[in-house]
Amino acid sequence: MSLSKVAAKAFMPSAVRTFASSAVARDVNITLHPQSFEAYKCDAPSLELTLKKEELVHMYNSMVTMRRMEMASDALYKAKLIRGFCHLCTGQEAVAVGMETALTEKDKIITAYRCHGFTYMRGGSITSILAELLGRKAGISGGKGGSMHMFTPNFFGGNGIVGAQVPLGAGIAFAQKYLGEKAATFALYGDGASNQGQVFEAYNMAKLWDLPCVFVCENNRYGMGTAANRSSANTSYFKRGDYIPGVKVNGMDVLAVHQAVAYAKEWTVSGKGPLLLEMETYRYGGHSMSDPGTTYRTREEIQHMRSNNDPITGLKQRMLDFGVVTEEELKAIDKAARAEVDKAVEESKASPEPDVDQLFTQIYIKGTEVPHIRGREPEEGIRF
Amino acid sequence: MASLIRSARLASNAIFQQRLPAKLLHTSAKSHYAAANSPPPAEGFMPGVANSKLIKHTQHDALRNPELASVANGETKKMNLFQSVNDAMAIALATDDTACVFGEDVAFGGVFRCTMGLSETFGRDRVFNTPLTEQGIAGFAIGMAAMGSTAIAEIQFADYIFPAFDQIVNEAAKYRYRSGGEFNVGGLTFRTPCGAVGHGGHYHSQHPEAYFAHTPGIKVVVPRSPIQAKGLLLASIRDRNPVVFMEPKILYRAAVEQVPVGDYELPLGKAEILQQGKDLTIVGWGAQLYVLENAIQLAQKRMPGLSVELIDLRSILPWDVETVCNSVNKTGRLLIAHEASKTQGFAAEIAATVQERCFLRLESPIERICSFDTPFPLIFEKFYVPDMIRCAEGIERAMKF
Ligand SMILES: Cc1ncc(C[n+]2csc(CCOP(=O)(O)OP(=O)(O)O)c2C)c(N)n1
Ligand SMILES: [Mg+2]
């Protein structure tokens, strides 16, 4: 979503609004780290980019808010208010944020179950995300789905079956092409998911028909407890499209992600067919809430990533180096993000559970339901 | 609708429980969460199973079973269901050089710890992790079994078996038939955890036995307890047909039994009568049996003297028509309960066969107490599943018809 459109949305955090209005728009010329990209069968994206100060602030604010939101989810889960399977994206914020800032509303995204961050970036309010996790009426899916089932008009979810979303991405891209939209689909999956057969089936269709589909592998080094090199014969995920060019991206640097996604979009919308992006990233927490995340990797490894590669700290440092913000301004953003999430926690907790008749709705489109969804006895089902 | 909402609320806010003496119920009011900060385990809780009369708490109780004659003089050991599944696989690996165990994360013990320690004992070449590739796992297992080897494949959750569905239905089930007996995959077993756990939502809760029961060429088995799981799993592994073995995951740690440590098998295709009775036959399998046990107690409270015959079907395909029909011919009434949704659930098959075989003996319509015909819900799970109250009401309805 472009920044101006984002700013108009209700979910736009207040801190950024104040900030943006008080700031003089100015361009910041950025040179990315030379090792930000590695290309396969294509040129690497340029290391030079120019962003506006507000864009940088927006990126920072989004990542900070996202992390706060996931911390709140974690706490709500531990307080036993959230139940079910819940996968947090803490550590991987740069992927969702850098991607969104390079896309427009016309572009589509589909991903797996680690979807809270994408939902937020695609316009889902924090309250609607937390309420969904809590199984409340105010949830983005009416409280019927929970953690893995979040959607917005240009975000196709939120999918619990590993790998299943990838061919859907190819289909969405085909429809975009068919409808003549100058837009792309970004289909995300993990290093573990990359081994599902349907991922390769999707690659083939996308290349065969030159679909505007960008396959994005979020390589966070593990699929549950299995390290990438134990599951994948080739861990250069950006090369696994064989006949599809690819770029490996430092997925812990939001600016590199932004640049690579802009490049990929341009590539595929210009008719060159699909592209693979491999985002090298890292999840700080366990796979899901029931995994402490420390049995198959060392605490030192996690600590190392947190202290040396954190996407938020990284961007913060660069913004200070560019001289576009002060420590105080960043602190104000942090504080506002925290307040916003705290407020959303209260709002979502205040929302009631969905009505019981919701159990029976949205199975078939209204008016074409089987005449009777049945229960144990006639009056327990629902007649349409 | 209003009545549904009312009855759902009734069940949820435990008014019902207040009307019952606490000792009638296996559930106790205390919290079942362990440490304050630990999340609920993936397999959920089914409190009270540990106190069930269906669980064999003593060695004497366990070994009285004539089906365990081969190990009647042997040792028993306390095991819960994941441990007994583990024990069965250890025996299979020790007694069959061709046997291998594989699946996602199984070398580390698997999500539910069923394969704990096996790779250490039997080596990483026999107990190994696969990539995340259900269709691949299934096809790979079929190929291995076609070579005459014993393939014990784990599908991490039954909800994830669908990418492998084609391989199971089209390749595994038909190999013998379509090769005119040249090849078969008799050494093939798929183990997969199934069923509701209280918080699993759409993709960690399903109980898909009926899909597989529609497939001639495979067998489908669902155990109810540690002793049963060990014997049925060993039989499934050694049976010369491919078997889908569904483990109700809520039972993994719900109770311990005195499980014979020796090598034993329990028969496939054979139901077990858990409780003799003369007024009503009740058929269930897996975790639902514990719900039924409670429902029977509740119904007996309301209808003193009620005598119920409770049958654990154990094998869904082939299922034990004789035992069920003999029972219905005796009682004249049948209730079937399962966690999967009602339409085309396996209860439908049982009901159809029973009306053919026992038509003149039936004294009331066959009751099917199942989940609703909706996707497995997250937030509405306790309204969705056929709980004790629904089952008890079904019993009453059948008796008062
Ligand atoms: C078809 C299917 N198989 C297995 C699972 C269980 N499962 C959920 S996530 C996961 C690991 C996926 O790892 P990866 O693709 O690397 O994504 P990450 O969790 O690291 O984001 C597994 C095995 C599932 N949800 N669906
Ligand atoms: Mg991963």
Short mmCIF file of C-alpha atoms and ligand atoms in Angstrom, two decimals, chain A residues 85 87-88 92 111-114 148 159-165 189-196 198 217-226 228 231 237 281 283 286-288, chain B residues 104-105 111 131-135 137 155-157 159-164 203-204, ligand 1:
data_model
loop_
_atom_site.label_atom_id
_atom_site.label_comp_id
_atom_site.label_asym_id
_atom_site.label_seq_id
_atom_site.Cartn_x
_atom_site.Cartn_y
_atom_site.Cartn_z
CA PHE A 85 -2.27 -22.91 17.68
CA HIS A 87 2.54 -18.62 15.60
CA LEU A 88 4.28 -15.31 16.23
CA GLN A 92 10.64 -11.46 11.05
CA THR A 111 1.00 -16.56 3.21
CA ALA A 112 0.90 -19.40 5.73
CA TYR A 113 -0.07 -19.38 9.38
CA ARG A 114 2.58 -16.89 10.56
CA MET A 148 -4.02 -18.82 11.30
CA ASN A 159 -3.35 -20.73 5.69
CA GLY A 160 -2.81 -23.64 8.06
CA ILE A 161 -1.93 -26.38 5.61
CA VAL A 162 1.75 -25.99 4.91
CA GLY A 163 2.41 -25.23 1.24
CA ALA A 164 -1.25 -25.09 0.21
CA GLN A 165 -1.20 -21.33 -0.28
CA TYR A 189 6.05 -19.88 2.35
CA GLY A 190 8.73 -21.14 4.70
CA ASP A 191 11.96 -23.06 4.26
CA GLY A 192 10.12 -26.15 5.49
CA ALA A 193 7.15 -25.60 3.19
CA SER A 194 9.47 -25.20 0.23
CA ASN A 195 9.69 -29.00 0.06
CA GLN A 196 6.00 -29.56 -0.58
CA GLN A 198 2.74 -28.25 -4.80
CA CYS A 217 10.51 -18.02 0.74
CA GLU A 218 10.83 -16.76 4.29
CA ASN A 219 13.87 -18.75 5.27
CA ASN A 220 14.00 -18.51 9.04
CA ARG A 221 16.35 -21.50 9.14
CA TYR A 222 13.91 -23.93 10.76
CA GLY A 223 10.67 -25.67 9.95
CA MET A 224 9.43 -26.47 13.44
CA GLY A 225 12.41 -28.30 14.95
CA THR A 226 14.10 -29.21 11.70
CA ALA A 228 16.85 -26.12 6.80
CA SER A 231 15.02 -30.88 5.26
CA TYR A 237 15.97 -21.39 -1.84
CA THR A 281 15.25 -14.08 8.36
CA ARG A 283 12.17 -16.14 14.33
CA GLY A 286 9.44 -20.98 19.22
CA HIS A 287 7.62 -22.33 16.21
CA SER A 288 4.30 -21.94 18.01
CA GLU B 104 8.13 -34.91 10.11
CA ASP B 105 10.29 -34.39 13.22
CA VAL B 111 5.20 -33.46 18.20
CA PRO B 131 11.01 -33.08 4.76
CA LEU B 132 7.62 -31.44 5.01
CA THR B 133 5.99 -33.37 2.21
CA GLU B 134 2.94 -35.46 3.03
CA GLN B 135 2.29 -36.65 -0.49
CA ILE B 137 5.99 -39.30 2.58
CA ILE B 155 1.54 -37.93 9.35
CA GLN B 156 1.96 -35.27 11.99
CA PHE B 157 -1.76 -34.48 12.34
CA ASP B 159 -5.65 -32.87 9.30
CA TYR B 160 -2.49 -32.96 7.16
CA ILE B 161 -3.18 -36.36 5.68
CA PHE B 162 -5.16 -34.88 2.81
CA PRO B 163 -2.15 -33.97 0.65
CA ALA B 164 -1.36 -37.71 0.95
CA TYR B 203 -6.71 -27.78 11.21
CA HIS B 204 -5.69 -29.58 14.37
C1 LIG C 1 0.42 -30.14 5.35
C2 LIG C 1 0.97 -29.82 6.69
N1 LIG C 1 1.92 -30.60 7.22
C3 LIG C 1 2.43 -30.34 8.44
C4 LIG C 1 2.00 -29.26 9.14
C5 LIG C 1 2.58 -28.99 10.53
N2 LIG C 1 3.47 -27.86 10.48
C6 LIG C 1 3.02 -26.63 10.69
S1 LIG C 1 4.21 -25.50 10.48
C7 LIG C 1 5.37 -26.64 10.11
C8 LIG C 1 6.76 -26.20 9.79
C9 LIG C 1 6.82 -25.24 8.66
O1 LIG C 1 8.06 -24.64 8.59
P1 LIG C 1 8.38 -23.46 7.60
O2 LIG C 1 7.71 -23.70 6.30
O3 LIG C 1 9.84 -23.29 7.60
O4 LIG C 1 7.65 -22.20 8.22
P2 LIG C 1 7.96 -21.42 9.58
O5 LIG C 1 7.12 -22.05 10.64
O6 LIG C 1 9.40 -21.49 9.84
O7 LIG C 1 7.47 -20.01 9.36
C10 LIG C 1 4.81 -27.90 10.16
C11 LIG C 1 5.55 -29.15 9.94
C12 LIG C 1 0.98 -28.47 8.56
N3 LIG C 1 0.49 -27.39 9.19
N4 LIG C 1 0.50 -28.75 7.34
#
